[in-house]
XYZ file of C-alpha atoms in Angstrom:
302
model
C 118.452 92.990 130.799
C 116.686 90.356 132.886
C 117.469 89.660 136.525
C 116.902 86.051 137.482
C 114.069 85.630 139.969
C 114.296 83.407 143.080
C 111.823 81.007 141.421
C 113.982 80.785 138.277
C 117.069 80.184 140.374
C 115.309 77.348 142.193
C 114.156 75.606 139.008
C 117.084 76.047 136.664
C 118.800 72.798 135.741
C 122.270 74.059 134.854
C 123.624 74.444 138.378
C 127.230 73.316 138.837
C 128.805 73.087 142.252
C 131.885 75.234 142.900
C 133.965 72.051 143.197
C 132.830 70.749 139.785
C 133.399 74.154 138.196
C 136.910 74.463 139.651
C 137.887 70.928 138.585
C 136.572 71.518 135.058
C 138.501 74.800 134.788
C 141.685 73.145 136.028
C 141.322 70.321 133.503
C 140.768 72.779 130.643
C 143.863 74.782 131.586
C 145.966 71.626 131.804
C 144.772 70.587 128.334
C 145.633 74.015 126.963
C 149.148 73.739 128.376
C 149.643 70.414 126.586
C 148.275 71.752 123.278
C 150.214 75.037 123.354
C 153.537 73.884 124.786
C 156.560 74.711 122.628
C 154.807 76.589 119.829
C 157.198 79.527 120.296
C 160.907 78.759 120.898
C 161.757 81.732 123.142
C 159.433 84.317 124.652
C 160.029 87.455 126.698
C 156.959 88.504 128.732
C 156.632 91.719 130.691
C 155.154 91.066 134.134
C 152.479 93.729 133.553
C 150.844 91.400 131.003
C 149.333 89.404 133.864
C 146.893 92.314 134.213
C 145.767 92.145 130.568
C 142.754 89.963 129.770
C 142.544 87.808 126.657
C 140.468 89.437 123.868
C 137.760 86.782 123.957
C 134.909 89.229 123.271
C 136.711 91.660 120.985
C 137.210 91.510 117.229
C 140.457 92.399 115.496
C 139.147 95.739 114.214
C 138.830 97.001 117.795
C 142.574 96.940 118.441
C 144.643 100.103 118.666
C 146.618 102.126 121.182
C 144.520 102.917 124.233
C 142.122 99.990 123.751
C 142.311 96.952 126.037
C 140.406 93.658 126.282
C 137.469 93.706 128.686
C 138.522 93.027 132.274
C 142.104 94.294 131.868
C 143.483 96.137 134.878
C 145.751 99.153 135.356
C 147.005 99.914 138.854
C 146.360 103.421 140.181
C 149.562 104.836 141.744
C 149.460 106.274 145.246
C 149.241 110.059 145.359
C 147.076 110.315 142.260
C 143.390 110.938 141.711
C 141.445 109.690 138.714
C 139.755 112.084 136.350
C 137.156 110.238 134.254
C 135.731 112.359 131.464
C 133.591 112.459 128.364
C 133.540 114.871 125.433
C 130.897 115.312 122.722
C 129.980 117.145 119.544
C 126.941 117.109 117.215
C 124.545 116.371 120.067
C 123.057 118.592 122.761
C 123.980 116.629 125.877
C 125.801 113.460 126.965
C 125.913 112.575 130.646
C 128.762 110.864 132.473
C 127.667 108.960 135.581
C 129.248 106.817 138.279
C 127.455 103.901 139.924
C 128.843 102.537 143.196
C 128.263 98.818 143.841
C 128.470 97.260 147.295
C 129.532 93.695 148.155
C 125.899 92.531 148.168
C 125.019 94.253 144.878
C 123.353 97.413 146.152
C 123.841 100.462 143.929
C 124.434 104.127 144.685
C 124.248 106.679 141.915
C 126.578 109.653 141.464
C 125.315 111.760 138.561
C 123.862 115.136 137.617
C 120.709 114.047 139.448
C 122.435 113.430 142.765
C 125.757 115.287 142.942
C 124.335 118.643 144.047
C 124.609 117.462 147.692
C 127.443 114.904 147.370
C 130.422 117.031 146.257
C 133.456 116.341 148.455
C 137.198 115.698 148.456
C 136.316 112.054 147.707
C 134.272 112.649 144.562
C 133.835 115.846 142.567
C 131.587 116.380 139.562
C 132.152 119.152 137.037
C 128.731 119.379 135.452
C 128.586 120.483 131.802
C 131.759 122.412 131.007
C 130.124 123.696 127.862
C 126.851 122.541 126.414
C 125.054 122.384 123.116
C 125.342 120.919 119.636
C 128.871 122.235 119.023
C 130.478 120.458 121.926
C 130.751 119.933 125.634
C 132.454 117.853 128.303
C 131.989 116.542 131.838
C 134.299 114.861 134.311
C 134.453 113.219 137.731
C 137.502 113.415 139.998
C 137.871 110.411 142.322
C 140.283 110.368 145.267
C 140.268 106.610 145.902
C 141.609 106.777 149.460
C 139.140 109.482 150.503
C 136.283 107.771 148.672
C 136.832 104.483 150.529
C 136.730 106.357 153.834
C 133.562 108.284 152.902
C 131.738 105.286 151.366
C 133.153 102.147 153.052
C 130.359 99.845 151.815
C 131.090 100.532 148.124
C 133.566 98.076 146.585
C 133.374 98.978 142.882
C 132.705 102.050 140.776
C 131.235 101.769 137.264
C 131.491 104.731 134.876
C 128.928 105.000 132.094
C 127.856 107.400 129.354
C 124.308 108.012 128.182
C 122.985 110.336 125.502
C 120.294 112.384 127.185
C 119.203 113.684 123.772
C 118.322 110.081 122.704
C 120.597 110.194 119.647
C 122.755 107.037 119.280
C 126.496 107.420 119.784
C 127.190 106.473 116.158
C 125.325 109.583 115.005
C 127.345 112.052 117.059
C 130.957 112.516 118.139
C 131.791 111.169 121.583
C 135.039 110.340 123.294
C 135.572 109.142 126.833
C 138.622 108.314 128.873
C 140.571 108.801 132.056
C 143.728 110.448 133.271
C 145.743 110.403 136.483
C 146.174 113.785 138.129
C 147.997 115.066 141.204
C 145.923 115.600 144.352
C 146.864 119.262 144.366
C 146.299 121.414 141.315
C 149.578 121.655 139.418
C 148.282 124.014 136.752
C 147.897 121.107 134.335
C 145.455 122.048 131.568
C 142.532 119.669 131.032
C 141.778 119.334 127.323
C 139.706 116.167 126.756
C 140.252 116.118 122.978
C 144.004 115.547 123.452
C 144.177 112.977 126.273
C 146.013 109.830 125.110
C 144.002 107.422 127.262
C 140.700 108.155 125.548
C 138.624 106.219 123.049
C 135.741 106.793 120.663
C 132.236 105.625 121.548
C 130.407 104.856 118.311
C 127.899 102.108 119.143
C 124.327 102.089 117.871
C 122.970 102.753 121.347
C 122.404 105.616 123.747
C 124.096 103.861 126.697
C 127.637 102.531 127.195
C 129.631 101.157 130.132
C 133.115 102.698 130.019
C 135.353 101.377 132.812
C 135.377 100.594 136.520
C 137.489 100.911 139.644
C 138.145 98.090 142.100
C 138.482 100.152 145.272
C 140.056 97.376 147.363
C 142.777 96.628 144.806
C 143.130 100.281 143.735
C 142.835 99.137 140.109
C 141.281 100.709 137.030
C 139.323 98.062 135.043
C 138.556 98.344 131.336
C 134.947 97.529 130.278
C 134.062 99.249 126.948
C 130.631 97.595 126.680
C 127.713 98.965 124.679
C 124.275 98.307 126.096
C 121.487 97.537 123.627
C 119.240 100.132 125.098
C 117.623 103.501 124.593
C 118.075 104.363 128.272
C 118.139 108.101 128.786
C 119.622 108.131 132.303
C 121.979 105.935 134.319
C 121.242 103.986 137.475
C 117.841 102.636 136.410
C 118.882 98.985 135.894
C 121.155 96.533 137.693
C 124.876 96.675 136.898
C 125.883 93.769 139.121
C 126.638 91.581 136.068
C 129.564 93.862 135.206
C 131.532 92.643 138.223
C 131.966 89.306 136.388
C 134.554 91.093 134.259
C 136.514 92.133 137.335
C 137.985 88.661 137.948
C 138.904 87.493 134.458
C 142.645 88.178 134.718
C 142.875 85.984 137.831
C 141.566 83.055 135.737
C 143.720 83.505 132.627
C 145.561 86.461 131.122
C 148.000 87.374 128.358
C 151.033 86.406 130.455
C 149.495 82.981 131.157
C 148.794 82.415 127.448
C 152.318 83.154 126.267
C 153.832 81.228 129.164
C 151.908 78.197 127.876
C 153.063 78.835 124.289
C 156.750 79.222 125.178
C 159.282 76.449 124.922
C 161.351 78.634 127.219
C 160.950 82.018 128.902
C 163.886 84.418 128.531
C 164.725 87.442 130.654
C 166.531 89.311 127.861
C 164.191 90.597 125.116
C 167.081 90.495 122.606
C 167.033 86.680 122.873
C 163.299 86.287 122.280
C 161.447 85.236 119.136
C 158.295 86.869 120.532
C 158.327 89.887 122.864
C 155.107 90.515 124.801
C 155.283 94.033 126.215
C 153.970 97.579 125.861
C 157.413 99.025 126.600
C 159.948 100.250 124.052
C 162.564 97.479 124.120
C 165.598 96.520 122.053
C 164.831 93.245 120.259
C 166.379 91.142 117.527
C 165.454 92.140 113.995
C 162.975 89.355 113.210
C 161.269 89.269 116.626
C 157.468 89.552 116.770
C 156.301 92.324 119.118
C 152.926 91.778 120.810
C 151.283 94.683 122.644
C 148.275 94.539 124.963
C 146.118 96.095 122.234
C 147.273 93.805 119.372
C 144.078 91.765 119.341
C 144.710 90.238 115.911
C 148.130 88.896 116.921
C 146.914 87.525 120.268
C 143.896 85.837 118.669
C 146.166 84.276 116.033
C 148.355 82.708 118.728
C 145.245 81.472 120.537
């Protein structure tokens, strides 16, 4: 990872003004609308699809329940805290860390190295629940409202996994994920191996970016990015570039794509030739169902 120096910024020749960039983007979107218009006779689109990014950096084999395109957002309901977790086997230790990023790109680390004096109602770290080759887990609990009050300068949180034992993820068993929990303990059992919203990390690397939180919007943001690195600990390099993924759905999203493709938008899914939704809906027999994680179908329509 290379951070551009002030001298490089001054001498680069690819600078576009914001006005030129915005006009180019507008022209591209208008062209897409002309090319796509009317490809599907009738489309039903769930409003939540405006929070799902297009799978521009994913391949079709990555699809599957629980997997989203990079930059997709899920709103965090009021009255819930986020539990972000990781689970491992066949390796001695994997560390889950959180990096806070301020508006001007400054970073603050929350990890095993720093949490001994930072535990609070805003952010709680479990430490190793069990440890060793046969399995272990760690988690962070984040109370978004309390966190914003305790750390007002931090705008984003980035969760990442690193293998402290320096064994690549594809040579061990590792899952990571998140769940929404009540503020007050309801007796709910935490078993990381059974949480639906979890995914396997199997990249040939010892470092992976998992997901983020936009604290102002109260949104969970999917990242799922492997870093080509043998980094043993988090927080040692800049993560500012990850915030580029935080705005992708405001530029174009799955709802925008299928709105362009539709000859007409219908409000009744039983009238649609293509239904774009993650909900269980009654549709006509020959309708095509497109979920947020159906990368192959979305890429085919693109």
